[in-house]
Short mmCIF file of C-alpha atoms in Angstrom, two decimals:
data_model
loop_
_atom_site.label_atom_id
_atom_site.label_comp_id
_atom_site.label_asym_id
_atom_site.label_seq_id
_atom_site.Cartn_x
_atom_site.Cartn_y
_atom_site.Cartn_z
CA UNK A 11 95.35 115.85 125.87
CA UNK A 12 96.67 119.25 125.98
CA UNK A 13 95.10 122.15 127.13
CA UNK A 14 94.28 125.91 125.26
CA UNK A 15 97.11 127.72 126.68
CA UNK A 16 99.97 125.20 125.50
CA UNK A 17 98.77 124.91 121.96
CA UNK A 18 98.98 128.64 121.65
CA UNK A 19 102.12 128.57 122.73
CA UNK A 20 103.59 125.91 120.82
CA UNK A 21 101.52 127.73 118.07
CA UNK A 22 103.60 130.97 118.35
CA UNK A 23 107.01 128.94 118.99
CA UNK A 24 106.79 127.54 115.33
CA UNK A 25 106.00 130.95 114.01
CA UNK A 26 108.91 132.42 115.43
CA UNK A 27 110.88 132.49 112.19
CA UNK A 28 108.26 133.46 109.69
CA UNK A 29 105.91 131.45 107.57
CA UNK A 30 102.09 131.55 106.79
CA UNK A 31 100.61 128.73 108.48
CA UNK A 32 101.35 126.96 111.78
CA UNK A 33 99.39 123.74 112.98
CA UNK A 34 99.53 121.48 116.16
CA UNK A 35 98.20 118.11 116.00
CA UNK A 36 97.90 115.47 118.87
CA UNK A 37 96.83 111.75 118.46
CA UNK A 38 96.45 109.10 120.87
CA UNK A 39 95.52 106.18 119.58
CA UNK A 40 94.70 102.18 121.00
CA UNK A 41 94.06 99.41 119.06
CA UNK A 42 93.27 95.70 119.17
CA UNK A 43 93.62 93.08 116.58
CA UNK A 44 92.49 89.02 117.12
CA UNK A 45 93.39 86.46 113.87
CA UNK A 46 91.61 83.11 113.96
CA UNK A 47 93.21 80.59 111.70
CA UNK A 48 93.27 76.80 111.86
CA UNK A 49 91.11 77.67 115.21
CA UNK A 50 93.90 79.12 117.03
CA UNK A 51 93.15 82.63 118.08
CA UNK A 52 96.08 85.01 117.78
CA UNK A 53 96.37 88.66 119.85
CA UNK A 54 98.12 90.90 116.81
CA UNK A 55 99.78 93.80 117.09
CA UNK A 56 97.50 95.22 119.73
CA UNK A 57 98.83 98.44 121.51
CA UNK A 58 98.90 102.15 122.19
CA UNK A 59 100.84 105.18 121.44
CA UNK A 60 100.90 108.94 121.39
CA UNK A 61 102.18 111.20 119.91
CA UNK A 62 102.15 115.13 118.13
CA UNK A 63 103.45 116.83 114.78
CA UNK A 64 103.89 120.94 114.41
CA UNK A 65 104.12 121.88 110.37
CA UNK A 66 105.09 125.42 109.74
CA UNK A 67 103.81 126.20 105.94
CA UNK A 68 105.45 129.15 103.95
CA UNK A 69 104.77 129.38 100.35
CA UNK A 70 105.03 125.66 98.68
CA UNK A 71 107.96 125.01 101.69
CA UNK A 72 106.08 122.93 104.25
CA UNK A 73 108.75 122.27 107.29
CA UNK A 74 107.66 119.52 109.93
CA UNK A 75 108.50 117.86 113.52
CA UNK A 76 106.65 115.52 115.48
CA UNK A 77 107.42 113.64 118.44
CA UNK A 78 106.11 110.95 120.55
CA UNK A 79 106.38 113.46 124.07
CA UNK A 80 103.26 115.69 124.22
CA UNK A 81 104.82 116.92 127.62
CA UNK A 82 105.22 121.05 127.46
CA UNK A 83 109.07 120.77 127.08
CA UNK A 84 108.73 118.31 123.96
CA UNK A 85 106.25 120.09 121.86
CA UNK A 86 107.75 123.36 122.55
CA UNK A 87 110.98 122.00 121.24
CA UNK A 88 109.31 120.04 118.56
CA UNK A 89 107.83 124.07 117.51
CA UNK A 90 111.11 125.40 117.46
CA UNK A 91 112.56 122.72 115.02
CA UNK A 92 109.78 122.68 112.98
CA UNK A 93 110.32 126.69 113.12
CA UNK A 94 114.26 125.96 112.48
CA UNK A 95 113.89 123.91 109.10
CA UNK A 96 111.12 126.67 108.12
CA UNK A 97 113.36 128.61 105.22
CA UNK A 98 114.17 132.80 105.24
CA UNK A 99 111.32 135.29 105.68
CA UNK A 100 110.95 138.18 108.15
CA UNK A 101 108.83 136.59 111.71
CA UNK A 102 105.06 137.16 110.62
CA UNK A 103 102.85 139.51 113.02
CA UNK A 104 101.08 136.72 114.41
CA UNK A 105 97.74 137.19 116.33
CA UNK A 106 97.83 134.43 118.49
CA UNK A 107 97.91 137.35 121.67
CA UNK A 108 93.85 135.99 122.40
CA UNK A 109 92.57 132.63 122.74
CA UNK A 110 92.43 129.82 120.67
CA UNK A 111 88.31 129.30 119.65
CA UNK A 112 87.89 125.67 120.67
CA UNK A 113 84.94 124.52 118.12
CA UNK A 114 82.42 122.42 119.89
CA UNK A 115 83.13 118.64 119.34
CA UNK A 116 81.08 116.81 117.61
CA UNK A 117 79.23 113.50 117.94
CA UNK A 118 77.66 112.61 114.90
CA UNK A 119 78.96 108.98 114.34
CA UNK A 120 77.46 107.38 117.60
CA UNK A 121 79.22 104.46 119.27
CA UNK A 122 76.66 102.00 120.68
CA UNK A 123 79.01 99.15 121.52
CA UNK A 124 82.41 100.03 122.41
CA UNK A 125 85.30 98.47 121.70
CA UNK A 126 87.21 99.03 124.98
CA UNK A 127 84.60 97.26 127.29
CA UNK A 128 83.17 94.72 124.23
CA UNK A 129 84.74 91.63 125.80
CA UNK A 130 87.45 89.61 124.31
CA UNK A 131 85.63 86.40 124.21
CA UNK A 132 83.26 87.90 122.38
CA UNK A 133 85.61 89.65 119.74
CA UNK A 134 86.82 85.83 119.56
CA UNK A 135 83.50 84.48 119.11
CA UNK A 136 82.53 87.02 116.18
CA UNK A 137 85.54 85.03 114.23
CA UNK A 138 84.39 81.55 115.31
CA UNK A 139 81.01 82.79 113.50
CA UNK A 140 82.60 83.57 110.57
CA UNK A 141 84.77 80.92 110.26
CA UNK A 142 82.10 78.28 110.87
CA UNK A 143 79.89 79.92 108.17
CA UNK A 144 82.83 79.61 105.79
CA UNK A 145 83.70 76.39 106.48
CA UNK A 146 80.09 75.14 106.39
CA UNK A 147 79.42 76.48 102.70
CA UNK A 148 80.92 72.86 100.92
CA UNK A 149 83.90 70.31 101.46
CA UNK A 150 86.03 72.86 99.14
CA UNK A 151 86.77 74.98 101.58
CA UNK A 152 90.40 74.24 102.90
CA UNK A 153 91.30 77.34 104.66
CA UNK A 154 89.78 80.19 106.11
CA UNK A 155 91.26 83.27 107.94
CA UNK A 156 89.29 85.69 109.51
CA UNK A 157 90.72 89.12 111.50
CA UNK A 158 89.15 91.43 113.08
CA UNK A 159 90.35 95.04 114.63
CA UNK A 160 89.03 98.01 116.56
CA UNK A 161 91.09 101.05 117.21
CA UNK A 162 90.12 104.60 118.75
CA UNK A 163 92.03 107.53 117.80
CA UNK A 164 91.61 111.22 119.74
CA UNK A 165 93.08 114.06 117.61
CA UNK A 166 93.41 117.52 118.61
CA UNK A 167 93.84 119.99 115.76
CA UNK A 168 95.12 123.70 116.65
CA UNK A 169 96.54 126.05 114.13
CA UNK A 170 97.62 129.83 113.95
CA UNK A 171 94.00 130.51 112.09
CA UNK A 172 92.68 130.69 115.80
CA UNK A 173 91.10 127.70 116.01
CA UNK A 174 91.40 124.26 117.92
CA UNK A 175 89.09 121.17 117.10
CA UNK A 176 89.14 117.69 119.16
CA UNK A 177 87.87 114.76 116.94
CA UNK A 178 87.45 110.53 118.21
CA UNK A 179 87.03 108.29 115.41
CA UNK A 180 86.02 104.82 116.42
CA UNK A 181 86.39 102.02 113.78
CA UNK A 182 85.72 98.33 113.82
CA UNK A 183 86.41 96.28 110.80
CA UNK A 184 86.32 92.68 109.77
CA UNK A 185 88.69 90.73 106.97
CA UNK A 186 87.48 87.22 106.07
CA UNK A 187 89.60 85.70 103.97
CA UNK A 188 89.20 81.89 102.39
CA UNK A 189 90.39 79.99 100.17
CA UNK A 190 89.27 76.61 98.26
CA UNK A 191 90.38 74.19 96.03
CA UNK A 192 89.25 71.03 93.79
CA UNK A 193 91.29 68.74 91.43
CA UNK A 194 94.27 71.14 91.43
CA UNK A 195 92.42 74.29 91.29
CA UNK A 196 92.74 77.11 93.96
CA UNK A 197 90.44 79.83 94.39
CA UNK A 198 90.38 82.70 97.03
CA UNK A 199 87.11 84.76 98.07
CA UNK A 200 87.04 87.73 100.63
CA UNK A 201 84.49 90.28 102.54
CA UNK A 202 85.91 93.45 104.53
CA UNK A 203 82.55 94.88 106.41
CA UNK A 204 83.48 97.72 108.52
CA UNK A 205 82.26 100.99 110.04
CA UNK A 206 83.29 104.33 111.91
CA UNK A 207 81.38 102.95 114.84
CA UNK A 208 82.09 99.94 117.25
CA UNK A 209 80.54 96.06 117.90
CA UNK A 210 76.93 96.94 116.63
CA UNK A 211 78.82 97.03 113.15
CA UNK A 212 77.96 93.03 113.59
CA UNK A 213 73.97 93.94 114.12
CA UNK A 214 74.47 94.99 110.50
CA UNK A 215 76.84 93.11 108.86
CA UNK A 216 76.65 89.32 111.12
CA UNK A 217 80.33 87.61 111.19
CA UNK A 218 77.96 84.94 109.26
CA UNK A 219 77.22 86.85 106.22
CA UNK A 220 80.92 87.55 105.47
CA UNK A 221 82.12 84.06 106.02
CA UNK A 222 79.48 82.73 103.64
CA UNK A 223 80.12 85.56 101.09
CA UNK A 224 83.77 85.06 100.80
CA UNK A 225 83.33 81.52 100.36
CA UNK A 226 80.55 82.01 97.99
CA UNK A 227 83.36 83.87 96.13
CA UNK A 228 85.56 80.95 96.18
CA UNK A 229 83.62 78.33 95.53
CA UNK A 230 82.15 79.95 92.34
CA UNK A 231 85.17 80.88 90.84
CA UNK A 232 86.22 76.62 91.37
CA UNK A 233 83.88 76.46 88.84
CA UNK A 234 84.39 79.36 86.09
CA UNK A 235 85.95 79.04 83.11
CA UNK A 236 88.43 80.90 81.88
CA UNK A 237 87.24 84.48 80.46
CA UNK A 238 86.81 85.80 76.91
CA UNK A 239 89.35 88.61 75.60
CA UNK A 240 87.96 91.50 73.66
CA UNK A 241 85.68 94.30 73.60
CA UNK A 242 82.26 93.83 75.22
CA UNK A 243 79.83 95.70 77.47
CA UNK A 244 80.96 95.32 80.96
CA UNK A 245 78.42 95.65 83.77
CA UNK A 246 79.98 96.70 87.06
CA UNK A 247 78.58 95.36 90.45
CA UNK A 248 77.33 98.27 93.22
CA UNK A 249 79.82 98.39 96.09
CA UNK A 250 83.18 96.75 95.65
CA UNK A 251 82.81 98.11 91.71
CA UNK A 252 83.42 101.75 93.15
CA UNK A 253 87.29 100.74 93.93
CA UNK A 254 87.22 101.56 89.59
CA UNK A 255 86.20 104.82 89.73
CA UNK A 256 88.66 105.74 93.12
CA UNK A 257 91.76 103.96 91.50
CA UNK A 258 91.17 105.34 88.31
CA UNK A 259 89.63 109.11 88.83
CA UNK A 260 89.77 109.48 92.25
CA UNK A 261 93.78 110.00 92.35
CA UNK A 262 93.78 112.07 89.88
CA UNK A 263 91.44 114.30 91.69
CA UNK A 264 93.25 115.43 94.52
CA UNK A 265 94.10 118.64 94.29
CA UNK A 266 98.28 117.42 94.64
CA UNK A 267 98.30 115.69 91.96
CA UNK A 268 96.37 118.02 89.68
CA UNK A 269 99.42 120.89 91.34
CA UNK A 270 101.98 118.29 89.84
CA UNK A 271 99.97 118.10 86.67
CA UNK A 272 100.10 114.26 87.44
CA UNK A 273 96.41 114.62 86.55
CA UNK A 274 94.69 113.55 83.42
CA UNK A 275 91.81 116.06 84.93
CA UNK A 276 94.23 119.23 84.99
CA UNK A 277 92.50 122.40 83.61
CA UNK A 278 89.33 120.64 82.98
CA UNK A 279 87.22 122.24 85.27
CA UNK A 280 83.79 122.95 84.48
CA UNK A 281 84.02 120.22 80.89
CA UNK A 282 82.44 117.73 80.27
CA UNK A 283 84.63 114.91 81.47
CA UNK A 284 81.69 111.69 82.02
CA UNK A 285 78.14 110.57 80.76
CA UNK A 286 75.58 113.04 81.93
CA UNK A 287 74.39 110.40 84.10
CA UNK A 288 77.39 110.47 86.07
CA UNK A 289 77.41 112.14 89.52
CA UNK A 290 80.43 111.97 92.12
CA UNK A 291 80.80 112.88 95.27
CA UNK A 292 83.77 112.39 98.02
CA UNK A 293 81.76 112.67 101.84
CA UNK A 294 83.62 112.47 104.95
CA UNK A 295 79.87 113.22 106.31
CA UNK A 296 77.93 110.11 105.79
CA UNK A 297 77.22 108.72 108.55
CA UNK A 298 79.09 105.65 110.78
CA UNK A 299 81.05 104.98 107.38
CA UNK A 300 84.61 103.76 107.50
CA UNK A 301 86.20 106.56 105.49
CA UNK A 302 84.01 109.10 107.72
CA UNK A 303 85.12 111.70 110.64
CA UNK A 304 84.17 115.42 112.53
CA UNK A 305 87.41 117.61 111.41
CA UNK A 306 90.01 116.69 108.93
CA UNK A 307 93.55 116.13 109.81
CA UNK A 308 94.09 119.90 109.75
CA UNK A 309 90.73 120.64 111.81
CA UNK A 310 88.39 121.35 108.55
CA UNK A 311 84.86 120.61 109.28
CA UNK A 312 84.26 117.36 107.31
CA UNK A 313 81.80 118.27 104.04
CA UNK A 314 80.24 116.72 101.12
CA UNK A 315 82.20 117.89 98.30
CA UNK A 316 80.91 117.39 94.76
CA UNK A 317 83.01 116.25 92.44
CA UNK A 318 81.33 115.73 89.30
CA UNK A 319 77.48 116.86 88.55
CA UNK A 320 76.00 115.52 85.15
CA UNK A 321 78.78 114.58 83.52
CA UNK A 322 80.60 118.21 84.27
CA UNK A 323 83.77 118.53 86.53
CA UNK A 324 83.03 120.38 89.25
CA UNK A 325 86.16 120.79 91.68
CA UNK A 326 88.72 118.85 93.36
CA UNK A 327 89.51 117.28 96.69
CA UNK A 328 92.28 119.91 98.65
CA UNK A 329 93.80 119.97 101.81
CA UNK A 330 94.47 123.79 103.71
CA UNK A 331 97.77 123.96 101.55
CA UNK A 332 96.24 123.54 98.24
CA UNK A 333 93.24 124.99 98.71
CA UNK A 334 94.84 128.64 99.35
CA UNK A 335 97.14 128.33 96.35
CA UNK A 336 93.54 127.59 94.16
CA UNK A 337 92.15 130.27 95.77
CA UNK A 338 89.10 127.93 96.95
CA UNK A 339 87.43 126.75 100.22
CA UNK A 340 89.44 123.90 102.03
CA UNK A 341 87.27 121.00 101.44
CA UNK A 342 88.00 118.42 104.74
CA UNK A 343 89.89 116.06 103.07
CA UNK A 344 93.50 116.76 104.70
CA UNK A 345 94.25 113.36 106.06
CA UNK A 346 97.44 111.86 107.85
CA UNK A 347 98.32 108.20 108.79
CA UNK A 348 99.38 108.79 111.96
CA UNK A 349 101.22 112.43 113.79
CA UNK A 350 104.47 111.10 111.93
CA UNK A 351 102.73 112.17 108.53
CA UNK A 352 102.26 115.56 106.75
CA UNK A 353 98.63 115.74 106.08
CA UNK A 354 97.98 115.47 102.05
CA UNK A 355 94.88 115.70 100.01
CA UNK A 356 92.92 112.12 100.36
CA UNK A 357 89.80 110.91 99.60
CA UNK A 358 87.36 109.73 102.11
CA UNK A 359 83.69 107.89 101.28
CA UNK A 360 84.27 108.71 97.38
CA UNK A 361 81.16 107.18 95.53
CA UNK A 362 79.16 107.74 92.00
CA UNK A 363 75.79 108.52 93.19
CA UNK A 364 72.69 106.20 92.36
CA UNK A 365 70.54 106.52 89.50
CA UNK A 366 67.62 105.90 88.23
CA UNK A 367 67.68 102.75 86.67
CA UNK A 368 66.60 98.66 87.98
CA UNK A 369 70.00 96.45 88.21
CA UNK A 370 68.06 94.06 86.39
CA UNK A 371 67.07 96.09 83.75
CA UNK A 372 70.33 96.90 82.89
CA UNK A 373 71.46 93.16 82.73
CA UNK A 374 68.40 92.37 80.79
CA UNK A 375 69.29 94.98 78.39
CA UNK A 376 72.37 93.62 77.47
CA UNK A 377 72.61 90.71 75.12
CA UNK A 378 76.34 90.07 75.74
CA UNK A 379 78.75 91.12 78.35
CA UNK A 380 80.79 90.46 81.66
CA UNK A 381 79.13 91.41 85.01
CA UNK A 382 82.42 91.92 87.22
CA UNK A 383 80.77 91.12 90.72
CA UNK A 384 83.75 91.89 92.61
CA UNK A 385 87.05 93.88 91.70
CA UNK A 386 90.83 93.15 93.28
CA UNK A 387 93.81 95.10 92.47
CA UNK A 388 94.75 97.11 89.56
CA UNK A 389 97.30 99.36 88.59
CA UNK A 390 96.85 102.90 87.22
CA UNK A 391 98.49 105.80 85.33
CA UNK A 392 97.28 108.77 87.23
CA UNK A 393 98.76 111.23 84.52
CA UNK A 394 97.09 109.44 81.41
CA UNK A 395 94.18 107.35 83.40
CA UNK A 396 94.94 104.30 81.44
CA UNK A 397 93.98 101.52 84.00
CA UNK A 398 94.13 97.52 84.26
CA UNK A 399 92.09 95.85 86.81
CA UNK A 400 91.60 92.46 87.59
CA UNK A 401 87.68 90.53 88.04
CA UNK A 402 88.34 88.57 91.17
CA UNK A 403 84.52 87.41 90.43
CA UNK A 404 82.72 87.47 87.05
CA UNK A 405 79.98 86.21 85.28
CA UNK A 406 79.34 86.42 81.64
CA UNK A 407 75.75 87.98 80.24
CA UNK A 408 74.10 86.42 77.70
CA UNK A 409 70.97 86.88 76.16
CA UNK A 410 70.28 89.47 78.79
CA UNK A 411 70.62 87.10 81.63
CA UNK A 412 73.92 86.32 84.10
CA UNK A 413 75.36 83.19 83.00
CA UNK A 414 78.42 81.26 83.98
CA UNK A 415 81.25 82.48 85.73
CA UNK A 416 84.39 83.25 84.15
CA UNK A 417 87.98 83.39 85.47
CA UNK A 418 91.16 85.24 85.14
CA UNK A 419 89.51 88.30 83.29
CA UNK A 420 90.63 91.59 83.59
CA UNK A 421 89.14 95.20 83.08
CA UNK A 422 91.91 96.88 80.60
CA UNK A 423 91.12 100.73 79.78
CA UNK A 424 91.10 104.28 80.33
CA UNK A 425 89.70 106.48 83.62
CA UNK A 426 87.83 109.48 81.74
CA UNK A 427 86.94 107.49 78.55
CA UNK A 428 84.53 105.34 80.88
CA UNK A 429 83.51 107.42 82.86
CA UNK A 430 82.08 108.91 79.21
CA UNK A 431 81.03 104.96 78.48
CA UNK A 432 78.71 104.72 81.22
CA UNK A 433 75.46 104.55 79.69
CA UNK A 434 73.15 103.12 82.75
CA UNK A 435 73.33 103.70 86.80
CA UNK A 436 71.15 101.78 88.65
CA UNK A 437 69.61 102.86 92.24
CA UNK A 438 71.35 100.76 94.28
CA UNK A 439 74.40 102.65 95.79
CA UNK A 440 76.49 100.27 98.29
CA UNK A 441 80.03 100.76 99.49
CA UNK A 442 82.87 98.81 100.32
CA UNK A 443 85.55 98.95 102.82
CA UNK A 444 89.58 99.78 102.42
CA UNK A 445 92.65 101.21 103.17
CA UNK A 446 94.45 103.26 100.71
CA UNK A 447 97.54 104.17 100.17
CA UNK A 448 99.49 107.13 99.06
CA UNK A 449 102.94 108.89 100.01
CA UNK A 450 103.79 106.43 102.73
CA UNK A 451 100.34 106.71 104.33
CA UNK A 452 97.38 104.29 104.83
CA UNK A 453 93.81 105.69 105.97
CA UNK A 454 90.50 104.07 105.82
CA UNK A 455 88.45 104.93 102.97
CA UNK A 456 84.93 104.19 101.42
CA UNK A 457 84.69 103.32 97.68
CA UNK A 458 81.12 103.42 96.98
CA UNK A 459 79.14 102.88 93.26
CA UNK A 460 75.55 101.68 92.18
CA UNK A 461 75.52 99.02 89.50
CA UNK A 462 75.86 101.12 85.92
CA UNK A 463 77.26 99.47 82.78
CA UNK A 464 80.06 100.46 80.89
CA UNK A 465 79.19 100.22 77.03
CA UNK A 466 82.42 98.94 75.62
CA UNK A 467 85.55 98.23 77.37
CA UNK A 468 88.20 95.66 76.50
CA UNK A 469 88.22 92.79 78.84
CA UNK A 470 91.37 90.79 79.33
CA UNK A 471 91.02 86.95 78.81
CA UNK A 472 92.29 83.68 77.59
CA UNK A 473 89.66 82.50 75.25
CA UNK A 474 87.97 83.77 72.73
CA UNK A 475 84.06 85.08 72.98
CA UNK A 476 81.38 82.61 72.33
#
């Protein structure tokens, strides 16, 4: 996009006035969306742009610019106002008088099918699929909407450490969403499958398989009734469970919030803060996963970073910014939306690791309890961890065995005081797809969990338990 010699420069420009950190970064970025509804196909918001931001960084003052010019005139000027709104100081001896080290580029997510030659018709027959799976699952299926979109982004990440880093992150994802209904009732299922990685995501995951699971989804819950209220064992599904533990712990382990004590984790590092049997990692490295990439936002080498090891709190997720105030190694997880953002500390694949326990086991184990199959939204207190999530599929357990489904139930409680509660993890780790939000800013993200079981938590209902 740029070459060696320019990002020096622009380097130097925004370190005219002083500060301790300069960065460059450069994005282009295409995508392509298709909607099928009511079988009329639909081009969405399809397009391309580029684009670059400099960030000066002095003390806890960050000062930023971007623009949607990458020609030598723009991004020089871009450097001086981001060099401008930098505050006071003396100009820093900068060293920027060699070359930038370009780090080699990396290509450890491999794209087999890409999405710039995979032809339209059939992108438009991967819906079709899915829809007709959907719609062939019963007469109470009334609507079904299925999207699916592929974007690449190429970032180029120079800074005044001396290094330069050029990432491409190729993601394809799916959305299947249906609803169904039956003497007045209305029920919605859904099934996001996606990957860092292009068409052969549907070798995988076939457009079939999510069009049947979301109407699985809805069709059940046509026939639930509505859930208990109280306290019970709760027995958390692997996969779409995880979106639990990166609502309510997750947050309140990046490093920012922990700064803003807006963490119920602050100052608890190396305690005891979950069951022994709990072990949490956040891994920008797995491979072809959504939340995956080479180099952060801020050209850190995507790691593993362990979060918590047997129960004990280990560390925290940081970006460059915070990890220099902590004193500690910057662990890959500075992330932006787009180069109109300030990279922040977010998560990326963010999982509890898998046990050693059968799933069935721990269901026939438990003589009564809810087995929430799939999660939806929530809402969470990041400073207290006090959380409220809703079931969008459940089942009860009785007699050690999943019974009917229930409706309407919700997962009431508190982030750390489950994570103590967990008292079996199961060996089947799966993840689930998202976007998540913070600050402004959407990125793709992983939430990952085996099955484990919770050993009291208060379930929100409208009934009473029987």
């Amino acid at each position: 996009m740029i070459d060696e010699e320019l990002a020096r420069r622009v380097i130097a420009e925004a370190l005219s006035r002083g500060g301790d950190l300069a960065d460059l970064f450069v994005e282009r970025r295409s995508s392509y969306n298709l909607r099928l509804e009511e079988e009329k196909v639909e081009d969405n918001s399809s397009g391309s742009e580029v684009g670059a931001g400099v960030r000066v960084i002095r003390g806890e003052s960050v000062a930023y610019a971007y623009t949607n010019d990458i020609s030598e005139a723009s991004l020089l000027e871009t450097a001086r106002v981001a060099a401008a709104a930098s505050r006071g100081g003396k100009t820093v001896s900068i060293y920027l008088e060699r070359p930038l080290e370009s780090l080699p580029a990396l290509a450890e997510h491999v794209v087999e099918l890409d999405p710039d030659t995979y032809p339209r018709e059939e992108k438009i027959e991967l819906l079709r699929r899915a829809d007709r799976a959907a719609r062939e699952a019963g007469p109470h299926i009334v609507q079904v909407v299925a999207a699916l979109g592929d974007s690449r982004q190429e970032v180029l990440v120079a800074s005044s450490l001396g290094e330069m880093v050029r990432d491409t992150r190729v993601r394809v994802r799916m959305v299947v969403q249906v609803v169904a209904a039956s003497d007045g009732e209305i029920q919605t299922g859904h099934e996001t499958p996606g990957m860092l990685a292009g068409y052969e995501l549907f070798r995988l995951f076939p457009p079939e398989q999510a069009g049947r699971a979301a109407a699985e989804q809805a069709l059940t819950m046509l026939e639930a009734r509505p859930a208990p209220s109280g306290p019970m064992a709760v027995v958390i599904a692997n996969g779409t469970g995880g979106v639990l533990f990166h609502e309510a712990c997750g947050h309140s382990l990046e490093a920012d919030a922990v700064f803003k004590k807006a963490s119920v984790f602050m100052d608890k590092i190396g305690e005891r803060v979950a069951s022994p049997l709990v072990n949490a990692y956040d891994d920008a490295t797995l491979t072809n996963r959504w939340g995956s990439f080479c180099y952060d936002d801020e050209g850190v080498r995507a790691a593993r970073t362990p979060l918590i090891e047997g129960g004990v709190l280990l560390g925290f997720i940081n970006d460059r910014k915070r990890s220099w105030r902590d004193g500690t190694v910057a662990t890959g997880n500075g992330r932006r939306q787009s180069y109109r953002f300030v990279p922040v500390p977010r998560m990326t694949n963010t999982y509890i690791d898998a046990g050693d326990a059968k799933k069935e086991d721990i269901i026939a184990d438990t003589p009564l309890g809810l087995y929430a199959l799939k999660l939806g939204g929530g809402e969470v207190n990041p400073v207290t961890g006090d959380f409220i999530f809703s079931v969008t599929e459940g089942y009860m357990i009785r007699d050690g065995k999943v019974a009917e489904p229930v409706k309407g139930a919700t997962l009431i409680g508190n982030g750390p005081r489950a994570l103590q509660d967990i008292d079996a993890v199961a060996d089947d780790l799966d993840f689930d797809t998202g976007m998540c939000g913070k600050d402004g800013q959407a990125v793709p993200v992983c939430t990952g969990q085996p099955t484990l079981r919770v050993r009291e938590m208060v379930v929100g209902g409208t009934t009473e338990v029987m």
